Coordinates of C-alpha atoms in Angstrom, one line a residue:
X21 CA 81.3 45.9 89.5
X22 CA 81.5 49.6 89.7
X23 CA 84.7 51.3 90.7
X24 CA 85.0 54.8 92.6
X25 CA 86.6 57.5 91.6
X26 CA 90.5 58.0 92.6
X27 CA 90.6 60.4 95.7
X28 CA 92.0 63.7 95.5
X29 CA 95.6 64.8 96.8
X30 CA 94.3 66.2 99.5
X31 CA 92.2 63.4 100.6
X32 CA 95.0 61.1 101.3
X33 CA 94.7 57.4 100.6
X34 CA 97.2 54.6 100.9
X35 CA 98.0 51.7 98.2
X36 CA 98.9 48.0 100.3
X37 CA 99.8 47.2 97.3
X38 CA 103.7 45.3 97.4
X39 CA 104.3 46.6 94.1
X40 CA 104.3 50.2 95.2
X41 CA 105.6 52.0 98.1
X42 CA 103.2 53.3 100.9
X43 CA 102.3 57.0 99.7
X44 CA 103.8 59.8 101.7
X45 CA 101.5 62.0 103.9
X46 CA 102.5 65.2 102.9
X47 CA 103.9 68.4 104.9
X48 CA 104.8 71.0 105.2
X49 CA 107.8 73.0 105.2
X50 CA 108.4 75.0 108.6
X51 CA 111.6 77.0 106.5
X52 CA 108.3 77.9 103.9
X53 CA 105.9 78.2 107.1
X54 CA 107.8 80.0 109.3
X55 CA 107.7 82.9 105.9
X56 CA 104.6 82.7 105.8
X57 CA 104.0 83.6 109.1
X58 CA 106.0 86.8 108.8
X59 CA 103.3 88.3 106.0
X60 CA 101.6 90.9 107.4
X61 CA 98.5 92.4 106.7
X62 CA 99.1 95.6 108.2
X63 CA 102.4 96.0 106.0
X64 CA 100.5 95.5 102.6
X65 CA 98.1 98.2 103.8
X66 CA 101.3 100.0 104.2
X67 CA 102.4 99.6 101.0
X68 CA 99.7 100.2 99.1
X69 CA 98.8 103.6 101.0
X70 CA 102.5 104.5 99.9
X71 CA 101.8 103.5 96.8
X72 CA 98.2 105.4 96.3
X73 CA 100.0 108.6 98.0
X74 CA 101.6 109.5 94.8
X75 CA 98.5 110.7 93.1
X76 CA 98.8 108.8 90.1
X77 CA 100.9 106.3 88.9
X78 CA 100.1 107.2 85.2
X79 CA 102.6 105.4 83.1
X80 CA 103.0 108.3 80.6
X81 CA 103.6 110.6 83.8
X82 CA 106.5 110.1 83.9
X83 CA 108.7 113.1 82.1
X84 CA 110.6 111.7 79.3
X85 CA 113.7 113.8 80.4
X86 CA 113.4 114.7 84.4
X87 CA 115.4 112.1 86.9
X88 CA 112.4 110.7 88.8
X89 CA 113.8 111.6 92.0
X90 CA 112.8 114.8 92.4
X91 CA 109.0 114.2 92.0
X92 CA 106.2 113.9 94.3
X93 CA 103.5 112.7 92.2
X94 CA 103.5 110.1 89.1
X95 CA 105.4 106.9 88.6
X96 CA 108.7 108.5 88.3
X97 CA 108.6 109.1 92.3
X98 CA 106.2 106.0 92.4
X99 CA 109.1 103.6 91.3
X100 CA 112.2 104.8 93.0
X101 CA 110.5 105.0 96.2
X102 CA 110.0 100.7 95.4
X103 CA 113.5 100.2 94.4
X104 CA 114.2 102.3 97.9
X105 CA 111.5 99.6 99.5
X106 CA 114.1 97.0 97.2
X107 CA 117.4 98.3 98.7
X108 CA 116.6 98.4 102.4
X109 CA 115.3 94.5 101.6
X110 CA 119.0 93.7 100.3
X111 CA 120.4 95.0 103.4
X112 CA 119.5 91.8 105.0
X113 CA 119.9 89.1 102.0
X114 CA 123.4 88.8 102.6
X115 CA 124.7 90.1 99.5
X116 CA 122.2 87.8 97.5
X117 CA 120.0 90.7 96.5
X118 CA 120.5 93.3 94.5
X119 CA 118.3 96.0 92.9
X120 CA 117.4 97.5 89.8
X121 CA 115.7 99.9 87.7
X122 CA 115.4 98.3 84.3
X123 CA 114.8 101.4 82.1
X124 CA 114.2 102.4 78.2
X125 CA 113.0 104.8 75.7
X126 CA 109.8 103.9 74.0
X127 CA 108.3 105.8 70.8
X128 CA 104.7 107.2 70.2
X129 CA 102.8 104.1 69.3
X130 CA 99.6 106.6 68.1
X131 CA 97.8 104.3 70.0
X132 CA 98.1 104.3 73.8
X133 CA 101.7 106.0 73.7
X134 CA 101.4 109.3 72.0
X135 CA 105.1 110.6 73.6
X136 CA 108.0 109.1 74.1
X137 CA 108.1 107.5 76.9
X138 CA 110.0 106.8 80.1
X139 CA 109.7 103.3 81.4
X140 CA 111.5 101.3 83.9
X141 CA 110.7 98.2 86.0
X142 CA 111.8 97.6 89.0
X143 CA 113.7 94.5 90.0
X144 CA 114.9 92.9 93.0
X145 CA 117.1 89.5 92.2
X146 CA 117.7 87.2 94.6
X147 CA 120.1 85.6 93.5
X148 CA 120.2 81.2 93.9
X149 CA 123.2 79.9 96.0
X150 CA 123.4 76.8 94.0
X151 CA 125.8 77.5 91.1
X152 CA 124.9 74.5 88.9
X153 CA 120.9 75.7 89.3
X154 CA 120.4 78.3 86.5
X155 CA 116.6 78.3 87.4
X156 CA 114.9 81.5 87.3
X157 CA 111.2 82.2 89.0
X158 CA 109.5 85.7 88.6
X159 CA 106.9 87.1 90.8
X160 CA 105.5 90.1 89.4
X161 CA 102.6 92.9 89.4
X162 CA 102.2 96.0 87.6
X163 CA 102.2 99.8 89.6
X164 CA 100.7 101.9 86.9
X165 CA 97.6 103.4 87.3
X166 CA 94.5 105.1 85.9
X167 CA 91.5 106.5 85.2
X168 CA 88.7 106.0 82.5
X169 CA 89.6 107.5 80.2
X170 CA 93.4 104.9 79.0
X171 CA 95.2 108.7 78.1
X172 CA 94.7 110.3 81.4
X173 CA 97.4 110.9 82.8
X174 CA 96.4 114.1 85.0
X175 CA 94.0 113.4 87.4
X176 CA 94.6 111.1 90.7
X177 CA 94.3 107.8 89.4
X178 CA 94.8 106.4 93.6
X179 CA 95.3 102.4 92.2
X180 CA 94.6 100.6 94.9
X181 CA 93.8 97.2 94.1
X182 CA 94.6 97.3 90.2
X183 CA 97.4 96.8 90.7
X184 CA 98.7 98.0 93.7
X185 CA 97.8 95.1 95.2
X186 CA 99.4 92.8 92.9
X187 CA 103.2 95.3 93.5
X188 CA 102.3 95.6 98.0
X189 CA 102.3 91.8 97.6
X190 CA 105.3 91.7 95.3
X191 CA 106.9 94.3 97.8
X192 CA 106.4 91.7 101.3
X193 CA 107.1 89.1 99.2
X194 CA 110.9 90.7 98.7
X195 CA 110.9 91.7 102.0
X196 CA 110.1 88.9 103.5
X197 CA 111.8 86.3 101.5
X198 CA 115.3 88.3 101.1
X199 CA 116.2 86.8 104.6
X200 CA 116.2 83.4 103.4
X201 CA 118.2 81.9 100.7
X202 CA 117.4 79.3 97.9
X203 CA 119.4 77.1 95.8
X204 CA 117.1 78.9 92.4
X205 CA 116.9 82.1 91.8
X206 CA 113.9 84.5 92.4
X207 CA 112.8 87.8 90.6
X208 CA 111.0 90.6 92.2
X209 CA 109.3 92.6 89.6
X210 CA 107.0 95.4 89.5
X211 CA 105.9 96.2 86.2
X212 CA 105.6 99.8 83.9
X213 CA 103.3 100.2 81.4
X214 CA 100.6 97.5 81.6
X215 CA 97.4 99.4 81.0
X216 CA 98.8 100.8 77.8
X217 CA 99.5 97.3 76.7
X218 CA 101.2 95.2 78.6
X219 CA 103.9 96.9 77.8
X220 CA 106.6 96.3 80.6
X221 CA 105.6 92.9 80.6
X222 CA 106.7 92.5 76.5
X223 CA 110.3 94.3 77.3
X224 CA 110.8 92.0 80.5
X225 CA 109.6 88.8 78.3
X226 CA 111.7 89.9 75.7
X227 CA 114.6 90.1 77.1
X228 CA 114.5 87.0 79.0
X229 CA 113.8 85.1 75.5
X230 CA 116.7 87.0 74.0
X231 CA 119.2 86.7 77.2
X232 CA 118.3 83.3 77.6
X233 CA 117.1 82.9 80.8
X234 CA 115.7 79.4 82.4
X235 CA 112.8 80.8 83.1
X236 CA 110.8 78.2 84.6
X237 CA 107.7 79.8 86.3
X238 CA 105.7 82.8 86.4
X239 CA 103.7 84.3 88.5
X240 CA 101.7 87.3 88.1
X241 CA 99.4 88.9 90.4
X242 CA 96.9 92.0 88.9
X243 CA 93.8 93.1 90.8
X244 CA 93.9 90.2 94.0
X245 CA 93.3 92.8 97.2
X246 CA 89.6 93.1 97.0
X247 CA 86.8 91.0 98.5
X248 CA 83.5 91.7 97.1
X249 CA 81.7 92.1 93.0
X250 CA 79.3 94.7 91.8
X251 CA 75.9 93.4 89.9
X252 CA 76.0 90.4 92.3
X253 CA 78.0 91.6 95.5
X254 CA 78.9 88.3 96.5
X255 CA 81.4 89.0 99.5
X256 CA 83.9 86.1 99.8
X257 CA 87.6 86.2 100.6
X258 CA 88.2 82.0 100.4
X259 CA 88.4 81.8 96.9
X260 CA 91.5 83.2 94.8
X261 CA 91.5 82.0 91.3
X262 CA 94.5 81.3 89.1
X263 CA 93.9 81.4 84.7
X264 CA 96.3 79.4 82.8
X265 CA 96.0 78.5 79.2
X266 CA 95.8 75.0 78.1
X267 CA 98.1 74.7 74.8
X268 CA 100.8 76.9 74.4
X269 CA 100.5 79.8 72.4
X270 CA 104.2 78.8 70.5
X271 CA 102.1 76.0 69.1
X272 CA 100.8 78.9 66.5
X273 CA 103.9 78.6 64.4
X274 CA 104.1 75.0 65.2
X275 CA 107.0 72.9 62.6
X276 CA 107.6 70.5 64.6
X277 CA 105.1 68.1 65.1
X278 CA 104.0 69.2 68.8
X279 CA 100.4 69.8 67.4
X280 CA 100.0 66.2 66.4
X281 CA 101.6 65.1 69.3
X282 CA 98.9 66.1 71.8
X283 CA 96.5 65.3 70.0
X284 CA 97.9 61.7 69.3
X285 CA 98.2 61.2 73.7
X286 CA 95.3 64.1 75.2
X287 CA 97.9 66.1 76.6
X288 CA 95.5 69.4 76.0
X289 CA 95.0 70.5 79.3
X290 CA 99.0 69.4 80.5
X291 CA 100.3 72.6 79.0
X292 CA 103.6 74.4 81.0
X293 CA 101.3 77.1 82.1
X294 CA 98.2 74.6 83.1
X295 CA 100.7 72.6 84.9
X296 CA 102.1 74.9 86.8
X297 CA 98.3 76.6 88.0
X298 CA 97.6 72.7 89.2
X299 CA 100.7 73.2 91.3
X300 CA 100.3 76.2 92.9
X301 CA 96.8 75.1 93.5
X302 CA 97.8 71.8 95.2
X303 CA 100.9 73.8 97.2
X304 CA 98.8 77.1 98.2
X305 CA 96.4 75.3 99.7
X306 CA 98.6 72.6 101.7
X307 CA 99.6 76.2 103.5
X308 CA 97.1 78.8 103.2
X309 CA 94.1 78.1 105.3
X310 CA 90.9 78.7 104.7
X311 CA 92.0 80.0 100.9
X312 CA 90.6 77.7 97.9
X313 CA 93.1 78.1 94.1
X314 CA 90.0 77.8 92.0
X315 CA 91.9 77.1 88.4
X316 CA 90.5 78.8 85.3
X317 CA 90.8 77.0 82.4
X318 CA 91.5 79.9 79.9
X319 CA 94.2 82.0 80.0
X320 CA 92.1 85.1 80.9
X321 CA 88.9 86.6 80.9
X322 CA 87.0 88.3 78.5
X323 CA 87.5 91.9 77.0
X324 CA 90.6 92.2 79.7
X325 CA 94.7 91.3 79.6
X326 CA 96.8 90.8 81.8
X327 CA 101.5 90.7 81.9
X328 CA 101.6 87.4 82.1
X329 CA 100.6 86.7 78.4
X330 CA 103.5 88.0 76.7
X331 CA 105.5 85.2 78.7
X332 CA 103.0 82.8 77.1
X333 CA 103.4 83.7 73.8
X334 CA 107.1 83.0 74.0
X335 CA 106.7 80.0 75.4
X336 CA 107.1 80.4 79.4
X337 CA 105.4 78.9 81.7
X338 CA 102.9 82.1 82.9
X339 CA 99.7 82.5 85.1
X340 CA 97.5 84.9 86.7
X341 CA 96.7 85.2 90.1
X342 CA 93.8 87.4 90.7
X343 CA 90.5 87.7 93.2
X344 CA 87.5 85.8 92.8
X345 CA 84.8 88.5 92.3
X346 CA 85.8 91.7 90.9
X347 CA 84.1 95.0 92.0
X348 CA 84.2 97.0 88.3
X349 CA 83.0 100.5 90.2
X350 CA 86.8 100.9 91.6
X351 CA 88.8 100.0 88.2
X352 CA 89.7 101.6 85.7
X353 CA 87.3 104.3 87.3
X354 CA 87.2 108.2 87.0
X355 CA 87.0 109.4 91.0
X356 CA 83.3 110.8 91.6
X357 CA 80.2 109.3 93.7
X358 CA 77.5 108.6 91.0
X359 CA 73.7 107.8 92.0
X360 CA 74.4 107.0 95.6
X361 CA 77.4 104.8 94.4
X362 CA 80.9 106.2 95.3
X363 CA 83.5 104.9 92.3
X364 CA 87.3 105.2 91.9
X365 CA 89.9 102.4 92.7
X366 CA 91.0 103.5 97.1
X367 CA 92.5 101.2 99.3
X368 CA 88.9 101.2 101.7
X369 CA 87.3 99.3 99.5
X370 CA 90.0 96.6 99.8
X371 CA 90.2 93.5 102.3
X372 CA 94.1 92.9 103.5
X373 CA 93.7 89.3 105.5
X374 CA 91.6 88.7 101.8
X375 CA 95.7 89.9 100.1
X376 CA 97.5 88.7 102.8
X377 CA 96.4 85.3 102.4
X378 CA 96.4 85.2 98.4
X379 CA 100.6 86.5 98.7
X380 CA 100.8 84.1 101.1
X381 CA 100.0 81.4 97.7
X382 CA 103.0 83.1 96.1
X383 CA 104.7 82.6 99.0
X384 CA 104.7 79.1 99.2
X385 CA 104.9 78.4 95.6
X386 CA 108.0 79.9 94.3
X387 CA 109.7 79.0 97.9
X388 CA 108.9 75.6 97.4
X389 CA 109.8 75.4 93.7
X390 CA 113.1 77.2 94.7
X391 CA 114.0 75.3 96.6
X392 CA 113.2 72.1 94.6
X393 CA 116.0 70.4 92.8
X394 CA 115.8 70.8 89.0
X395 CA 113.2 69.0 87.4
X396 CA 114.0 64.6 86.2
X397 CA 115.2 64.4 82.9
X398 CA 114.0 62.9 80.2
X399 CA 110.9 61.2 81.5
X400 CA 109.1 58.1 79.2
X401 CA 106.9 55.7 79.7
X402 CA 106.8 52.6 77.9
X403 CA 104.2 51.8 75.2
X404 CA 106.9 49.2 73.2
X405 CA 103.8 46.5 74.2
X406 CA 100.6 46.1 74.8
X407 CA 100.1 45.9 79.0
X408 CA 98.1 46.6 82.0
X409 CA 100.4 48.2 83.8
X410 CA 102.5 51.7 83.3
X411 CA 106.4 51.2 83.2
X412 CA 107.8 54.5 83.5
X413 CA 111.8 55.7 83.6
X414 CA 114.0 59.0 84.0
X415 CA 116.9 60.6 84.6
X416 CA 118.2 62.9 87.4
X417 CA 118.1 66.2 87.9
X418 CA 120.6 68.7 86.9
X419 CA 121.0 69.8 90.0
X420 CA 119.6 70.2 93.9
X421 CA 119.9 68.0 96.6
X422 CA 117.8 65.1 95.9
X423 CA 116.4 62.6 98.7
X424 CA 114.0 61.3 95.4
X425 CA 110.7 61.4 93.1
X426 CA 107.1 61.5 93.3
X427 CA 105.1 59.7 90.4
X428 CA 101.8 61.3 89.8
X429 CA 98.6 60.2 88.7
X430 CA 95.2 60.7 88.1
X431 CA 92.3 60.1 85.9
X432 CA 92.1 61.6 82.4
X433 CA 88.9 63.5 83.4
X434 CA 90.1 64.8 86.4
X435 CA 91.6 68.0 87.1
X436 CA 94.1 67.6 89.9
X437 CA 96.8 64.9 90.5
X438 CA 95.6 62.3 92.7
X439 CA 97.9 60.5 93.5
X440 CA 101.8 60.2 94.6
X441 CA 104.6 57.2 94.6
X442 CA 107.5 58.3 96.3
X443 CA 110.8 56.4 95.0
X444 CA 114.4 56.7 95.3
X445 CA 114.7 55.1 91.9
X446 CA 115.0 55.8 88.4
X447 CA 112.1 54.4 87.4
X448 CA 108.7 52.7 88.4
X449 CA 106.4 50.0 87.3
X450 CA 102.6 50.6 88.3
X451 CA 99.3 47.9 88.4
X452 CA 97.2 50.8 86.1
X453 CA 97.3 51.1 82.9
X454 CA 98.7 53.8 80.5
X455 CA 95.3 54.4 78.1
X456 CA 93.6 55.7 81.5
X457 CA 95.3 57.8 83.3
X458 CA 98.2 60.5 83.7
X459 CA 100.8 60.4 84.5
X460 CA 103.7 63.0 86.0
X461 CA 107.2 62.9 87.5
X462 CA 108.7 65.0 89.9
X463 CA 112.3 65.5 91.8
X464 CA 112.0 66.0 95.7
X465 CA 114.7 67.6 97.4
X466 CA 115.4 66.8 100.3
X467 CA 113.6 69.1 102.7
X468 CA 110.0 67.6 101.0
X469 CA 110.3 70.3 98.1
X470 CA 108.8 69.3 94.7
X471 CA 109.8 70.0 91.3
X472 CA 106.8 71.1 88.4
X473 CA 105.7 68.1 87.2
X474 CA 106.9 66.7 83.4
X475 CA 104.6 64.1 81.7
X476 CA 106.6 61.5 80.3
X477 CA 107.3 61.0 75.9
X478 CA 106.1 58.0 74.6
X479 CA 109.2 55.2 74.5
X480 CA 108.5 53.6 70.9
X481 CA 111.9 51.9 70.9

């Protein structure tokens, strides 16, 4: 008899077996829905216009020894403007948020930095309310811009979409989320130096590694506010790409045998970044209507790079959110009209309703993660015997108000989790063969917020 494939989560199904509790219908958290309703296309437009007003935001437009404050043009003025926004929003946080300019001096590298550079990432930290919860979630975009010549720091470079869109999204998320509290910490960052070689992300990811931050997820937003493409002339504001790597980059230096384990158990598609992308798709589509999150199975596009990469190279879960169809006439271009085509990264070429939806995906994902308990501990699958059932065990999370757990299940070839089974116990037996499916376990809060999924480790003893 031919069997049908399991239905994906958005086509909810139920199990009648007495061995399992009925699958839970996934509902929206009212607090998250309320925050999403506060995201404004007009507010995002104002943020982008404010960024564009500084003429250029080239990384090297900041004097190496001067302060930012007196300037009316350049990145130094822009980052002070962003810092002012963050400080303004901190006033509505009840003391939970602080804003800083994380600065350092960068010496010439003989490539894209030809003089000592006054670098600075603008950061707003919304401290978590649970002192036992050390998790940090980072959302970021890069504030620097450029024209055709990457070393041209004088010409106007509006950078409305690249990456005024991602920077505006971070500012808007800070504006809305600062009024709420979360058990875990959320950091809002506008990075510098992306166009000169991912410099701001290199600095911050290295700092996170050195200072042993418990960074559980990084959402990098870059070029996410235009609905149309060059060449193909497609116009579509209903799809958002999320790029993620499958195998962690740190495995290039593997000395622990993890590569062998991944090969043996077939987990090539379940690295930290890919698991985060899968989570982002499920939660984003749950809350944001008329938008499909398209998972792209590679770290980034051909010939291009993004500020999530320094994080994944250091072992953190990081993904890139970017528009579905890029228009290269409005990226890295001198401001000119040629053969009837207007080149340049202007705000008039953007779709701010599309940017609103893409920003909302970020908010839904960040809030759901920051409200969830920490992940379940020591998740194992029993492989000691040849059986057609799957037995999973785990231990309670280290922090968070817990309602119970979801056990996730999907067929090995299926891109997304297809079923969720709820339980309050620290284990579950499923009448499905561990040889035929992937499983994972999530902690679930009292409001129904899920942690990131943890795949089980085979228990051989």
